[in-house]
PDB file of C-alpha atoms in Angstrom:
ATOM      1  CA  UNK A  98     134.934 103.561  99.693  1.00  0.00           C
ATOM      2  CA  UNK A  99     133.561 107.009 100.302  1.00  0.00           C
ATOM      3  CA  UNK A 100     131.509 105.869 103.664  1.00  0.00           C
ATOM      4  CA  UNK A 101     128.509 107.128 102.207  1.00  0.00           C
ATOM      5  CA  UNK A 102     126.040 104.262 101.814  1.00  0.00           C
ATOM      6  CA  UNK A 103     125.707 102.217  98.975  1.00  0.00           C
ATOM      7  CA  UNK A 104     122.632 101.077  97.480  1.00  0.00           C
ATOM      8  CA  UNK A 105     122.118  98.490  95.059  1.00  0.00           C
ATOM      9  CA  UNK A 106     118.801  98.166  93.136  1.00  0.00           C
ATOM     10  CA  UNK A 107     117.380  98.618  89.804  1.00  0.00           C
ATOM     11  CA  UNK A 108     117.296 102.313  87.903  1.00  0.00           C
ATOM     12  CA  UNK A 109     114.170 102.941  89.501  1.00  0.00           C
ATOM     13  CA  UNK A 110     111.555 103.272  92.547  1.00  0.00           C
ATOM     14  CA  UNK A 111     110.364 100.027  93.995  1.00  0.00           C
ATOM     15  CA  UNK A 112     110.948  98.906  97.216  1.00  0.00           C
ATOM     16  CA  UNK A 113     114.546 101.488  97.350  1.00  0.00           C
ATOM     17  CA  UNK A 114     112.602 104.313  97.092  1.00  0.00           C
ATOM     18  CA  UNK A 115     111.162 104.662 100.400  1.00  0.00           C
ATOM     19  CA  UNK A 116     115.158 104.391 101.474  1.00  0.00           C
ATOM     20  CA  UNK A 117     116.271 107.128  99.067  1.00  0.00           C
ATOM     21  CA  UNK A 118     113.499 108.905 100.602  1.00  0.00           C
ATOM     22  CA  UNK A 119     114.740 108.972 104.156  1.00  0.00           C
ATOM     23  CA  UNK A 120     118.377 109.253 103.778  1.00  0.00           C
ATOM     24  CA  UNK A 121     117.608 112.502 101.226  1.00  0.00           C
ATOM     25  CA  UNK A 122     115.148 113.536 104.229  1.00  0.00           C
ATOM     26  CA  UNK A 123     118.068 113.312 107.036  1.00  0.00           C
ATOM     27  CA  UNK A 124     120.835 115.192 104.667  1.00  0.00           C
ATOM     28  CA  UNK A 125     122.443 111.955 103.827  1.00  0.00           C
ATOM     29  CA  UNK A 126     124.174 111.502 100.263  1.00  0.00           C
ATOM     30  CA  UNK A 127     124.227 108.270  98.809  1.00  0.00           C
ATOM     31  CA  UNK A 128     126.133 106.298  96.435  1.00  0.00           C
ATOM     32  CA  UNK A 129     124.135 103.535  93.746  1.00  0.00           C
ATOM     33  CA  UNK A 130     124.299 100.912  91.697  1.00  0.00           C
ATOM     34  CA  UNK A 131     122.142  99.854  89.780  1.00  0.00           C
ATOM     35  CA  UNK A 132     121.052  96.099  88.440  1.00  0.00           C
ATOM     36  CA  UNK A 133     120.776  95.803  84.869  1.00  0.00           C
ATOM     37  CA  UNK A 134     121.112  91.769  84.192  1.00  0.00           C
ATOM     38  CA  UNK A 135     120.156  88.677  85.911  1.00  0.00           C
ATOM     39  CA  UNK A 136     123.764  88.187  86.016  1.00  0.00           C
ATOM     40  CA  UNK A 137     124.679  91.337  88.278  1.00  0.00           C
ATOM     41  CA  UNK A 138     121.710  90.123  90.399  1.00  0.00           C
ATOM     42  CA  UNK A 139     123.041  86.413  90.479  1.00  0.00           C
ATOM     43  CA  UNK A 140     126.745  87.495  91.311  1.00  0.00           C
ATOM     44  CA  UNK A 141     125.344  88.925  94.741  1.00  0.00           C
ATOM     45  CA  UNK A 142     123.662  86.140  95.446  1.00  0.00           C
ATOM     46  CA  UNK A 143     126.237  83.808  94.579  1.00  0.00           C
ATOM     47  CA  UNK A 144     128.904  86.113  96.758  1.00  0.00           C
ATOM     48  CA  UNK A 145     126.805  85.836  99.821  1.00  0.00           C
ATOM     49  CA  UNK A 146     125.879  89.444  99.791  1.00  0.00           C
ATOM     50  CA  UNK A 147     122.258  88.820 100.279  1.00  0.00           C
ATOM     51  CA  UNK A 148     120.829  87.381 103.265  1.00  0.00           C
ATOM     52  CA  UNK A 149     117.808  85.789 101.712  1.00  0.00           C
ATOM     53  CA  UNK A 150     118.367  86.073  98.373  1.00  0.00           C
ATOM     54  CA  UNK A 151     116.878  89.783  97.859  1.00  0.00           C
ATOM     55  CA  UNK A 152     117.128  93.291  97.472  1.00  0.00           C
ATOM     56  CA  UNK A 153     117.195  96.438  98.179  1.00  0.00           C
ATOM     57  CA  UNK A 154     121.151  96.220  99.877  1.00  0.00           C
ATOM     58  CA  UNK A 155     122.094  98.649 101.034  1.00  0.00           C
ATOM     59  CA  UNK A 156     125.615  98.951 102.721  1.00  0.00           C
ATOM     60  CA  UNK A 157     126.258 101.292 105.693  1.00  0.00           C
ATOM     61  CA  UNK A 158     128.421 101.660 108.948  1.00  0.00           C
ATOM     62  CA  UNK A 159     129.982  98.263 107.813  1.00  0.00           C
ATOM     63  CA  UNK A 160     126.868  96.292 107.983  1.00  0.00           C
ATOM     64  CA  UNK A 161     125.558  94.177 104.387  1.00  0.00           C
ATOM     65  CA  UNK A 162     121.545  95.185 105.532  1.00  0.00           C
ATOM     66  CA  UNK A 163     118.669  93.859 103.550  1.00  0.00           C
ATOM     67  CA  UNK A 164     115.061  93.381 103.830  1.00  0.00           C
ATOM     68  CA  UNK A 165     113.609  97.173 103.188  1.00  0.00           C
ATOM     69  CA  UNK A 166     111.837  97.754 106.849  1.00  0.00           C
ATOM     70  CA  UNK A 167     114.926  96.959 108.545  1.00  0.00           C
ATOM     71  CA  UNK A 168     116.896  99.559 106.455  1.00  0.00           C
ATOM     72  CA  UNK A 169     114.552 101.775 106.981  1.00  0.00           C
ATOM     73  CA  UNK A 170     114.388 101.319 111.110  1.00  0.00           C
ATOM     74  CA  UNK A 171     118.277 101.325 110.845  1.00  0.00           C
ATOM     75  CA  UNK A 172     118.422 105.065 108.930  1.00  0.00           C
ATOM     76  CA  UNK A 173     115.861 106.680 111.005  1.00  0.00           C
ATOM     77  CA  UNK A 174     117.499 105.603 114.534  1.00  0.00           C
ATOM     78  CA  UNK A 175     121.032 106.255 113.285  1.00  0.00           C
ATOM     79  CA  UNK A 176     119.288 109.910 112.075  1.00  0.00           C
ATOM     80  CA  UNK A 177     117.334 110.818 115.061  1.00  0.00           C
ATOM     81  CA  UNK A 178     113.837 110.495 113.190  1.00  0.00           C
ATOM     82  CA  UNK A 179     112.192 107.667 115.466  1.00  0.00           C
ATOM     83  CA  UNK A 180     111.037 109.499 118.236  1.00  0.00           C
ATOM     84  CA  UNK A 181     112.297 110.167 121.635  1.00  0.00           C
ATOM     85  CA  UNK A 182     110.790 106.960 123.631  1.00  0.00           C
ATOM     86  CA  UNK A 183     108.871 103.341 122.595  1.00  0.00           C
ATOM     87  CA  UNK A 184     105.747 104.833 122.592  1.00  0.00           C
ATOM     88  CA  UNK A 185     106.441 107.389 119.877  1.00  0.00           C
ATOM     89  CA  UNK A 186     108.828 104.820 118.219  1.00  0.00           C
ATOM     90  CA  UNK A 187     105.308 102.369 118.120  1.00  0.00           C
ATOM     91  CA  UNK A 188     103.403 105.246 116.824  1.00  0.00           C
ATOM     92  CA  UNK A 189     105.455 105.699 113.944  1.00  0.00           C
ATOM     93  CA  UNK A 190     105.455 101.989 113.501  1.00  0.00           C
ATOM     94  CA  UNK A 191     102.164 102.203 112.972  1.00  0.00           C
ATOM     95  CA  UNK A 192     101.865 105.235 110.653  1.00  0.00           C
ATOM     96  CA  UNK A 193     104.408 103.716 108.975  1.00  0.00           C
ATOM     97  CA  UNK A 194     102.964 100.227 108.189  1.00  0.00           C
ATOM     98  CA  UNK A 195      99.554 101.422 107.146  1.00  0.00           C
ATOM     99  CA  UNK A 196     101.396 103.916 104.717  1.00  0.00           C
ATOM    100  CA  UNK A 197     103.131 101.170 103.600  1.00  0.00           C
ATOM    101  CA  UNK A 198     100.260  98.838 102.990  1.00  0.00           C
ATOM    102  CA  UNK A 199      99.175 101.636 100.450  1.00  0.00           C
ATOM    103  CA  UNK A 200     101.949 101.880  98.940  1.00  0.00           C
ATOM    104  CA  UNK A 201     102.435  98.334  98.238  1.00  0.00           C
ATOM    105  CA  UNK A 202      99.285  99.196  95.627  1.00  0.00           C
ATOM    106  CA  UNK A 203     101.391 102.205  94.144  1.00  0.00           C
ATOM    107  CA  UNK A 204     104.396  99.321  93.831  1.00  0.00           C
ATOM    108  CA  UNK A 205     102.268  96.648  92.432  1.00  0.00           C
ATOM    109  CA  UNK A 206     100.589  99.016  89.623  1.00  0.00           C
ATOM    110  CA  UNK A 207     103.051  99.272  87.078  1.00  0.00           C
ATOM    111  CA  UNK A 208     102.902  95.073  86.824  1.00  0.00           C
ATOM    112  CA  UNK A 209      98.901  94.529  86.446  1.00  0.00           C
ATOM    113  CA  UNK A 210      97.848  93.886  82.766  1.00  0.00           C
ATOM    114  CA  UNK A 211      96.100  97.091  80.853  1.00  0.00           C
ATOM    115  CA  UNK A 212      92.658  96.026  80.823  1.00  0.00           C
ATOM    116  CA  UNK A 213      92.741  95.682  84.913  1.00  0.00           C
ATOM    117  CA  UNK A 214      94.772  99.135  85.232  1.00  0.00           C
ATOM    118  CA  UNK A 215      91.634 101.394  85.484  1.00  0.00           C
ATOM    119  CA  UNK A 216      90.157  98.811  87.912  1.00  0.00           C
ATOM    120  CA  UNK A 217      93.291  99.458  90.010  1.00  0.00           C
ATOM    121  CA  UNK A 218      93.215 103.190  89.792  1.00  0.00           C
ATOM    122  CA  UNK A 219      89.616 103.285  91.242  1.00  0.00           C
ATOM    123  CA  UNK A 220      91.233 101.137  94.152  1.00  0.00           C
ATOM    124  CA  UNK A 221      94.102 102.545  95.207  1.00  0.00           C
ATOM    125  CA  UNK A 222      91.900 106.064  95.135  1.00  0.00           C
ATOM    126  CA  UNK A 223      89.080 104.076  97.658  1.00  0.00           C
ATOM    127  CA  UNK A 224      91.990 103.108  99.896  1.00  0.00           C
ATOM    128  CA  UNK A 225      93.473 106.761  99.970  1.00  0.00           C
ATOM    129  CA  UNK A 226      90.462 108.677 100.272  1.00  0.00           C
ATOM    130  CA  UNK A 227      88.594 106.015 103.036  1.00  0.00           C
ATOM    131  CA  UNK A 228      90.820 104.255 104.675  1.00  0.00           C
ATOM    132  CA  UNK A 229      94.674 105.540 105.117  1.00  0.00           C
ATOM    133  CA  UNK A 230      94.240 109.558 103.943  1.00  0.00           C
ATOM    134  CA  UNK A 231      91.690 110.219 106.997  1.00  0.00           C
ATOM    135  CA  UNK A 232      93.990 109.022 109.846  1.00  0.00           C
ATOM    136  CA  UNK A 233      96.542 111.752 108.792  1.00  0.00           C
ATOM    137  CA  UNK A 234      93.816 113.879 108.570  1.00  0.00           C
ATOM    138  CA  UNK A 235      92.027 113.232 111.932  1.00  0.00           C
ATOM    139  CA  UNK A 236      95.913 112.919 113.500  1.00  0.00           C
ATOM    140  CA  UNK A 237      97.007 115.980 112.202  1.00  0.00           C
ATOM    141  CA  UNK A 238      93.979 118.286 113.152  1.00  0.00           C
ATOM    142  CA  UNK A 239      93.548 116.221 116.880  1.00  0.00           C
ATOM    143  CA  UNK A 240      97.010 117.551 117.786  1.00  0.00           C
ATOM    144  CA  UNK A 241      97.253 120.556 115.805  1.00  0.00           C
ATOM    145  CA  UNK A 242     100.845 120.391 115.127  1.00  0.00           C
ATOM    146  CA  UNK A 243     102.839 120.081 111.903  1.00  0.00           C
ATOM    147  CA  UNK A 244     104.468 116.497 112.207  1.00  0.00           C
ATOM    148  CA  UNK A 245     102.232 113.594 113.263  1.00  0.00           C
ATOM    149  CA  UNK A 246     104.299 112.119 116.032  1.00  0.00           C
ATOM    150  CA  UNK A 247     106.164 114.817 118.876  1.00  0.00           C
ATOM    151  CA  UNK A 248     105.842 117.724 117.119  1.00  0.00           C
ATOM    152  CA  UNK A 249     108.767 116.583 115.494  1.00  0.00           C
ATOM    153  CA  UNK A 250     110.091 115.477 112.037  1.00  0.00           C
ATOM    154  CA  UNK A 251     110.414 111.826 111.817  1.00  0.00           C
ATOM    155  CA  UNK A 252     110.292 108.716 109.578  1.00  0.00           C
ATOM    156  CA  UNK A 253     106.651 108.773 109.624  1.00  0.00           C
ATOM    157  CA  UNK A 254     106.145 111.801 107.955  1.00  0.00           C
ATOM    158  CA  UNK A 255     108.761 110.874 105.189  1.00  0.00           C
ATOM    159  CA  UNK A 256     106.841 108.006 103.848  1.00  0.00           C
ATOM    160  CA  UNK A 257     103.646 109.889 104.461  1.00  0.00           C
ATOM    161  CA  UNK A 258     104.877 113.005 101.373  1.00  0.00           C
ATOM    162  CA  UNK A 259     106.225 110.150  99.276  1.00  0.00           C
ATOM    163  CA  UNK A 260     102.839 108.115  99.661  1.00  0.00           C
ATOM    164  CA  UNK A 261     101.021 112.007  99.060  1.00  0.00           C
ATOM    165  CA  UNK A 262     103.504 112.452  96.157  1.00  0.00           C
ATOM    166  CA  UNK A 263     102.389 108.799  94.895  1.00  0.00           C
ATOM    167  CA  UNK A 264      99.292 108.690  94.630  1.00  0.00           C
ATOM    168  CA  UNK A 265      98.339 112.351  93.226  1.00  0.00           C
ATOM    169  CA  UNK A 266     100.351 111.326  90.388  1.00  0.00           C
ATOM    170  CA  UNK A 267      97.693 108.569  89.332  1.00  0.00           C
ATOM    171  CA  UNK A 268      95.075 111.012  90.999  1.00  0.00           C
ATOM    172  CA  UNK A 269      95.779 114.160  91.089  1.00  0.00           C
ATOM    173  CA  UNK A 270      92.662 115.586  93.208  1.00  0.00           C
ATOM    174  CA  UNK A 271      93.325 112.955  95.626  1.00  0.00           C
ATOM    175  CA  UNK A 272      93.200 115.532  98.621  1.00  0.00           C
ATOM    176  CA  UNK A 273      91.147 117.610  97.711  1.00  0.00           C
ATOM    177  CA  UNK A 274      88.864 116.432 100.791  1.00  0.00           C
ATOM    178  CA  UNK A 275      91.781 116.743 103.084  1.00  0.00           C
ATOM    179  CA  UNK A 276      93.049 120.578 104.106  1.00  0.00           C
ATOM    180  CA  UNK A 277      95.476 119.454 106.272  1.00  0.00           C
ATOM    181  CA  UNK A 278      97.363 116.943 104.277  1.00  0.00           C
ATOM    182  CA  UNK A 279      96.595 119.776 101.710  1.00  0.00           C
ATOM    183  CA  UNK A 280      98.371 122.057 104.380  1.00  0.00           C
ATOM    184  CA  UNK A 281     101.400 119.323 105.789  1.00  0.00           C
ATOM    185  CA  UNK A 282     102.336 118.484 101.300  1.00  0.00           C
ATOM    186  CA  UNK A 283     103.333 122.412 101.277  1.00  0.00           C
ATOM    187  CA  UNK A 284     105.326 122.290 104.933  1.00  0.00           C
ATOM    188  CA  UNK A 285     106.993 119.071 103.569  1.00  0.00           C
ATOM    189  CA  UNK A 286     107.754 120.134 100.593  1.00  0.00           C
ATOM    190  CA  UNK A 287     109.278 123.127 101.420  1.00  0.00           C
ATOM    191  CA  UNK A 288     111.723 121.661 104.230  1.00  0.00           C
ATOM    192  CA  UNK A 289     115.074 122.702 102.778  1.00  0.00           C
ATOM    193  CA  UNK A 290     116.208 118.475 102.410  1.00  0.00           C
ATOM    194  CA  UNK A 291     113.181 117.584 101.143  1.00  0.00           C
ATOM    195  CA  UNK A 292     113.104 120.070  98.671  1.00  0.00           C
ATOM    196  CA  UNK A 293     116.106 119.441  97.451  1.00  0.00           C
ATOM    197  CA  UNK A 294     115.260 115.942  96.542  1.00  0.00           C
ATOM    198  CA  UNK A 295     112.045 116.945  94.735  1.00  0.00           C
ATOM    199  CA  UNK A 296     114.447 118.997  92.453  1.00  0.00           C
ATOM    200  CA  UNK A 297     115.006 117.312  88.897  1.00  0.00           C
ATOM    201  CA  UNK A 298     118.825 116.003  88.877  1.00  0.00           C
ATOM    202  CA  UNK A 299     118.069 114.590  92.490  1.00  0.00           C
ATOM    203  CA  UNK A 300     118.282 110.880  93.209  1.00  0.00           C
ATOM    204  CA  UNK A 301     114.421 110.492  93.089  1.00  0.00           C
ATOM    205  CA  UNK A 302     113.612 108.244  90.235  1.00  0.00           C
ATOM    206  CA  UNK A 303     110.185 109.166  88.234  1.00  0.00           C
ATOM    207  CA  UNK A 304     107.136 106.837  87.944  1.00  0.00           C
ATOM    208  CA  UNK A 305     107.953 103.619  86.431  1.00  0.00           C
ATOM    209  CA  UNK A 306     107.541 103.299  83.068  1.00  0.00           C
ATOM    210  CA  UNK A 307     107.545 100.013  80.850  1.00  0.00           C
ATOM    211  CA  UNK A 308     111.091 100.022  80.121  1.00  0.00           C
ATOM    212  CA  UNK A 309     111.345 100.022  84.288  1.00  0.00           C
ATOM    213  CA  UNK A 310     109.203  96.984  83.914  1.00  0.00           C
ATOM    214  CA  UNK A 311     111.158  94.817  81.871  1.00  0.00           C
ATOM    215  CA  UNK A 312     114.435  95.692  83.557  1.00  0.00           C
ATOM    216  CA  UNK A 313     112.812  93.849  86.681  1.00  0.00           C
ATOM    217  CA  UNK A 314     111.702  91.127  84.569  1.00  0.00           C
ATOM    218  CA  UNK A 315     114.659  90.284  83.318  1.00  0.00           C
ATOM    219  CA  UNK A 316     116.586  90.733  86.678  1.00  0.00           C
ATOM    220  CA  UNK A 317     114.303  88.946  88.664  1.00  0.00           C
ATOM    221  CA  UNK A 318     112.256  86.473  86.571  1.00  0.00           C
ATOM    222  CA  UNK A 319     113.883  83.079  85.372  1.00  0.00           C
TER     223      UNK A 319
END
């Protein structure tokens, strides 16, 4: 093995993504593989791999890890983005778990039938625009600085650009009410990691598409 971490999940986004994210954020390279049968999927179980039964896996520093928030704790102690004491650390706990709630939407959208997808569209936007978009805003503009916890880069703002990145592709004037999330997609996306894993070729899958679908259907679904 190379002792770059290993992930295992499906060709695409899902609940990886947000991991792919972080170690791309932190300068980490990363090796996949990728579940294409409900055999593959039934193997790991079967070998004990997975803890309850699930993934994303992803193996690092020896360790099996599952379950995606623990990954994601895991990766941004080990890389220094997790702030510098417990109260930071809970304040990107927070960020983190109301960014995630909205992305759980984003994750959920591909699956709902056609005639409810419009419907969904017009929800996710509400939830942006009214509930999780303004406490960037307000956070961002209170402390005047260009990362919401410190004044320096950390796990929160790394789901925050991929939740920024998610949404304006279903809504694409999704900030146009916000300047400074308007202002902190352009310092983001211009950080020299980040930018390198918004360039095509990079390990950041695209929006799922139906064929995406039915991969996790037939994975996942007796």
């Amino acid at each position: 093995m190379s002792g770059k971490p290993r992930l295992t999940y499906l060709n695409g986004r899902g609940r990886m993504e947000p991991v792919r994210w972080l170690l791309a954020a932190a300068g980490v390279e990363f090796e996949e593989i990728f579940l294409e049968t409900r055999e593959q999927y039934e193997k790991l179980i079967k070998d004990g791999v997975l803890m309850f039964q699930q993934v994303p896996l992803v193996e690092i520093d020896g360790m099996k890890m599952v379950q995606t928030r623990a990954i994601l704790s895991y990766i941004a102690g080990k890389y220094n983005l997790y702030g510098k004491d417990l109260k930071e650390r809970a304040l990107i706990d927070m960020y983190v778990e109301g960014i995630t709630d909205l992305m759980q939407m984003i994750l959920m959208f591909p699956f709902s039938p056609p005639e409810a997808k419009e419907k969904n569209i017009d929800s996710i936007k509400e939830r942006a625009t009214n509930r999780y978009f303004p406490v960037f805003e307000k956070a961002l503009k209170q402390h005047g600085q260009d990362f919401l916890v410190g004044n320096k880069f950390s796990w929160a703002d790394v789901q925050l650009i991929e939740a920024i990145l998610a949404v304006e592709e279903k809504i694409p004037a999704v900030l146009s009410g916000f300047p400074q999330l308007q202002a902190f997609k352009k310092r983001m996306s211009n950080m020299p990691t980040i930018k390198k894993f918004l360039q095509p070729g990079s390990p950041r899958k695209p929006p799922p598409d139906e064929c995406y679908v039915e991969t996790v259907l037939k994975v996942f679904k007796k």
